[in-house]
Every structure is written in C-alpha cells, then in structure tokens.
XYZ file of C-alpha atoms in Angstrom:
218
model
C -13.640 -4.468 -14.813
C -10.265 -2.873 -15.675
C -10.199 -0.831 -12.116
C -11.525 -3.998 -9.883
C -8.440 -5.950 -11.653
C -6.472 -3.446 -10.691
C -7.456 -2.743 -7.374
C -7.180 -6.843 -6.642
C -3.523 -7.049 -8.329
C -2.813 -3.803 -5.550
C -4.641 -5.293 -2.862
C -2.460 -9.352 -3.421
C 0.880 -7.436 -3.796
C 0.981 -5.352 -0.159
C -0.004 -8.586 1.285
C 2.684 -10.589 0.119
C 5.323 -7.930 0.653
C 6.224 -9.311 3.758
C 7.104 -12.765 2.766
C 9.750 -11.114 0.012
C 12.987 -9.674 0.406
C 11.573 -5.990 -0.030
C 9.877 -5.955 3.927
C 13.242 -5.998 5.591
C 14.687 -3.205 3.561
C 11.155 -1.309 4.270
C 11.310 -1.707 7.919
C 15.025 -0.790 7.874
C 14.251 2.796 6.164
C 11.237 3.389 7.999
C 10.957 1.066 11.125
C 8.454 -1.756 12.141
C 5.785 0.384 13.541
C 5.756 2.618 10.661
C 5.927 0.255 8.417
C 3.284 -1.446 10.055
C 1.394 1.881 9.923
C 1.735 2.543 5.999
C 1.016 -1.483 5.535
C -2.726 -1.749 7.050
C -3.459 2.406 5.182
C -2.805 0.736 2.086
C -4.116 -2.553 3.038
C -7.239 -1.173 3.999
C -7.505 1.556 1.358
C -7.107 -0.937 -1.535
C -9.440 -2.818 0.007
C -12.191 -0.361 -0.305
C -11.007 0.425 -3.722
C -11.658 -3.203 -4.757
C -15.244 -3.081 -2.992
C -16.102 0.094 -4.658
C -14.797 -1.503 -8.244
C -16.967 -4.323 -7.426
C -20.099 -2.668 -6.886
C -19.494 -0.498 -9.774
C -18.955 -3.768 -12.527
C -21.136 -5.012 -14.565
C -22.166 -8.572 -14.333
C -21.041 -10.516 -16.888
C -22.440 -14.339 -16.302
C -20.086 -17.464 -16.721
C -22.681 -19.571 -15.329
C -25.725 -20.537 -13.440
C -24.743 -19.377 -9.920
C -25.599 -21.935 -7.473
C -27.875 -19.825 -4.741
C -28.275 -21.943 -1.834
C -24.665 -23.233 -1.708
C -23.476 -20.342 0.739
C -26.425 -21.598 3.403
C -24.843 -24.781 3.328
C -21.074 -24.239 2.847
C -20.737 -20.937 5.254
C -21.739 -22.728 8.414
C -18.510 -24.706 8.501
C -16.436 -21.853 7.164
C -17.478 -19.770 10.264
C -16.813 -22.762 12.479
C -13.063 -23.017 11.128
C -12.187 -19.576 11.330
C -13.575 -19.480 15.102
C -11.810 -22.672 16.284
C -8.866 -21.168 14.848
C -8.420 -18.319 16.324
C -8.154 -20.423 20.089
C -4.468 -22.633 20.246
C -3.542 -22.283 16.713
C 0.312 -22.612 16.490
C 0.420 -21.035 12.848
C -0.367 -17.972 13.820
C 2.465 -15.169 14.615
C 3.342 -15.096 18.341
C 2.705 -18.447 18.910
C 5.839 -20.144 19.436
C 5.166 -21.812 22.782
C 2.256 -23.685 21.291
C 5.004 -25.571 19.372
C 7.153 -26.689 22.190
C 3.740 -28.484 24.005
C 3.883 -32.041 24.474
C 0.849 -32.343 21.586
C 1.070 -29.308 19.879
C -1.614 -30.279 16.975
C -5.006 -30.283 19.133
C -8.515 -29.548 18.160
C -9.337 -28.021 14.874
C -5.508 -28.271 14.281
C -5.531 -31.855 14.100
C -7.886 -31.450 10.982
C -5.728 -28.503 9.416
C -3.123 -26.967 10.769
C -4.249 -23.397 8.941
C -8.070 -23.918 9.728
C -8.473 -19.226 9.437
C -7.391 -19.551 5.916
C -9.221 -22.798 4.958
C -12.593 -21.386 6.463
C -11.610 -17.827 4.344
C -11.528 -20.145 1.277
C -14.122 -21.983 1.775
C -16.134 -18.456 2.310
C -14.395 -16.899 -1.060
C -15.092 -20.389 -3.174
C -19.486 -20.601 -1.739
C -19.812 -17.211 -3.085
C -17.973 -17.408 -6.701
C -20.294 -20.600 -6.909
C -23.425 -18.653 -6.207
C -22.812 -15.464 -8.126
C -21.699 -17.298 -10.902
C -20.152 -13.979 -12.974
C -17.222 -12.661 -13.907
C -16.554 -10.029 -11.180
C -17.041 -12.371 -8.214
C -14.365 -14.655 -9.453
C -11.904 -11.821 -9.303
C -13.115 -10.411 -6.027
C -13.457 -13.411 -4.608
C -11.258 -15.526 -6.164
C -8.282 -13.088 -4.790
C -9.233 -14.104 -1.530
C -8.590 -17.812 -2.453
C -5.004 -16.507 -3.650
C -4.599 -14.844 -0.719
C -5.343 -17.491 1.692
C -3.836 -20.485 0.003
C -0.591 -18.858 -1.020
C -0.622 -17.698 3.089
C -0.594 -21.091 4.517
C 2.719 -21.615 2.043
C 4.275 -18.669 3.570
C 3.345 -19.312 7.033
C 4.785 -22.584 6.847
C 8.233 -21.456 4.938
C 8.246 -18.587 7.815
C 7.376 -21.266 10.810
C 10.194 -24.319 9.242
C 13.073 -21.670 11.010
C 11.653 -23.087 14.584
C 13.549 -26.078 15.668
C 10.091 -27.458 16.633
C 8.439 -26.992 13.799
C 9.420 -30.568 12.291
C 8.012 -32.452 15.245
C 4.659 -29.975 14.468
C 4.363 -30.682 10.582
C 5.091 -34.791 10.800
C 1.423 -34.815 13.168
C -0.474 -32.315 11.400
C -1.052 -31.079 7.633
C -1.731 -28.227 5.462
C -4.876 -29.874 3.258
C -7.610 -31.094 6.148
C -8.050 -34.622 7.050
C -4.603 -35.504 5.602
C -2.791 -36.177 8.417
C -5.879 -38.103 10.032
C -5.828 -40.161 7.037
C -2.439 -41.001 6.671
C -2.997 -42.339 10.743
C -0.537 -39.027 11.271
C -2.893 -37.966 13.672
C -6.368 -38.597 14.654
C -9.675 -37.001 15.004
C -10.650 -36.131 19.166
C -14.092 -34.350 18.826
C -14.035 -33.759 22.531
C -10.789 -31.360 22.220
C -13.044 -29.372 19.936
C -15.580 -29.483 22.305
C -18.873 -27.016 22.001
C -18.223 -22.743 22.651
C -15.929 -22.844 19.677
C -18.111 -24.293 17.193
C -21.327 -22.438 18.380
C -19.110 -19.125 18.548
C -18.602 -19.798 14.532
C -22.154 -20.611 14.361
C -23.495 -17.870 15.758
C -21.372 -15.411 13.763
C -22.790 -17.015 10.694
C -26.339 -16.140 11.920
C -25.615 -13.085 12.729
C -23.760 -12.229 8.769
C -26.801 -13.607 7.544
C -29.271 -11.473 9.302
C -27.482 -8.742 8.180
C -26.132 -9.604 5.024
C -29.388 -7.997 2.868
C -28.991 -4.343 5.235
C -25.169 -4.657 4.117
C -24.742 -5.792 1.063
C -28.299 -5.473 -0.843
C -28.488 -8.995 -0.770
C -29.292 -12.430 0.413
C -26.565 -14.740 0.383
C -27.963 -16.992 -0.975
C-alpha cells in the first residue's frame, strides 16, 4: 500500500505542476518542448508505477463492492468523454469556440467540462464495485485529478475577455445551468455519431476488459 500511495501522490503532483508558479520557471530553464518532453516521461512512468503498485496490493475490503454498477454507470461516462472531445471550448486551443455567437452547444450545455465529468464518473463506478482499500486510492486519484482540473481550467480560461459571456450560459456541475433557465437542453445539437461513438467504445472496453485486466467489470 505504502508504494501505490506513493506512486499516486507522484503521479497528482506532475499533473498539477502546470497550474503553479513552478511551470514557468521550468519552461524558462529548459523550454516548452522539453519541458513538455520530461512532463508526459514522468507522467507516463508514474503512471505505470501506480498500476504496477496496484496489482501488487493486497485487498483490504471497506465494503460490499457493488458489481453491476460499472454496466450501468460506464455507458454514460463513455458518452461524455466522446461528445467532449467535438466543440468543447474548455479545452486548450480552443479560443475561437468562445467568440461564437452560442458558444455553449451540445454536451456543453449540460457541463461545460463533460472529459473530466465522464473520467469521474468512470473513477467513482469502479471504487463502488471493488469496494477495497486500493481502488479508492487508485481510483479515487483520478476523481482528484479530474475535479481539481475543471477548477484550473476555468481559473486558466477567466484571462479570455470572452470567457464571462461563456460561464453566465453554461456551468461546471451538469444540469446547473439548465436548471437555473441559464441555458437549456437541445438534444438535436447532440445529435447521434457522438453518443454511439461513446457507446461503442464502451463495448469495445468491455469485451476486452477480462484479456486486459483479469477481470470483468463488473
């Protein structure tokens, strides 16, 4: 247990050394692309160490893990992360997408950050189902990651003059904005591909899943 905690501590700090005052003094020494470089090795590299901590752990139960709740909960954590990735104006780059007439469409009318909602949604269905000690620190990192990402996204994204006109029609938790009458809900801007895109990703982890991982998940 002592190396996955370490490995997850290791694997939350190099992601959130670009949102303190450490990355510009990094990139200044080194440069962005080598600083980008030496971020994704170590990225990556603690990464693996956390899988190979976690595989290596003991179980140690906290409680009856709920088995089936991935089958039910993954679907629409697949279908977030997929219609995010098309029109999202969170994500880095997309600047433009805040000076459109309506710049919170689709999926972003639900959530503005609907990548890192689906990634929690992912991380929270499987701490349910394992129900032990180890998957709430594996997992439950992910959950840190993602939540205390839309915060920095957001502080990063308030320096665009348009960003004000974005946040007062959309919102960070989902349905907020919708239910506030902030912004409403247009299924047809969502349409089909995106949703069946997520879908059939989740099909395709779940065939797989057991020649990956050892395991159904659920």
């Amino acid at each position: 247990m002592t190396s996955l905690v370490l490995a997850t501590a290791l694997f939350l700090a190099t992601h959130f050394v670009a949102s303190t005052p450490l990355r510009p003094k990094l990139v200044a020494a080194m440069g962005e692309w080598p600083y980008r470089g030496v971020y994704s090795a170590v990225a990556l590299i603690t990464f693996g160490w956390m899988i190979w901590a976690y595989v290596h752990t003991g179980r140690e139960p906290l409680w009856t893990g709920l088995r089936h709740l991935p089958i039910v909960v993954m679907p629409f954590a697949f279908i977030l992360i997929a219609c995010g990735y098309f029109r999202n104006p969170t994500m880095v780059g997309a600047e433009k997408l805040l000076q459109s007439e309506d710049p919170a469409r689709g999926m972003i009318r639900i959530t503005r950050h609907p990548i890192m909602w689906g990634l929690m949604l992912w991380a929270a269905a499987h701490i349910l189902a394992r129900g032990e000690l180890k998957a709430l620190v594996f997992f439950g990192s992910f959950i840190v990651l993602a939540a205390l990402g839309t915060l920095a996204m957001d502080r990063r994204k308030r320096a665009n003059p348009d960003w004000a006109r974005f946040a007062a029609v959309s919102s960070h938790v989902p349905f907020v904005a919708i239910a506030q009458g902030r912004n409403r809900l247009v299924w047809r801007e969502i349409g089909w591909t995106r949703p069946l895109i997520g879908l059939a990703a989740f099909l395709i982890v779940l065939a797989v899943h057991p020649w990956l991982f050892g395991a159904r998940p659920y």
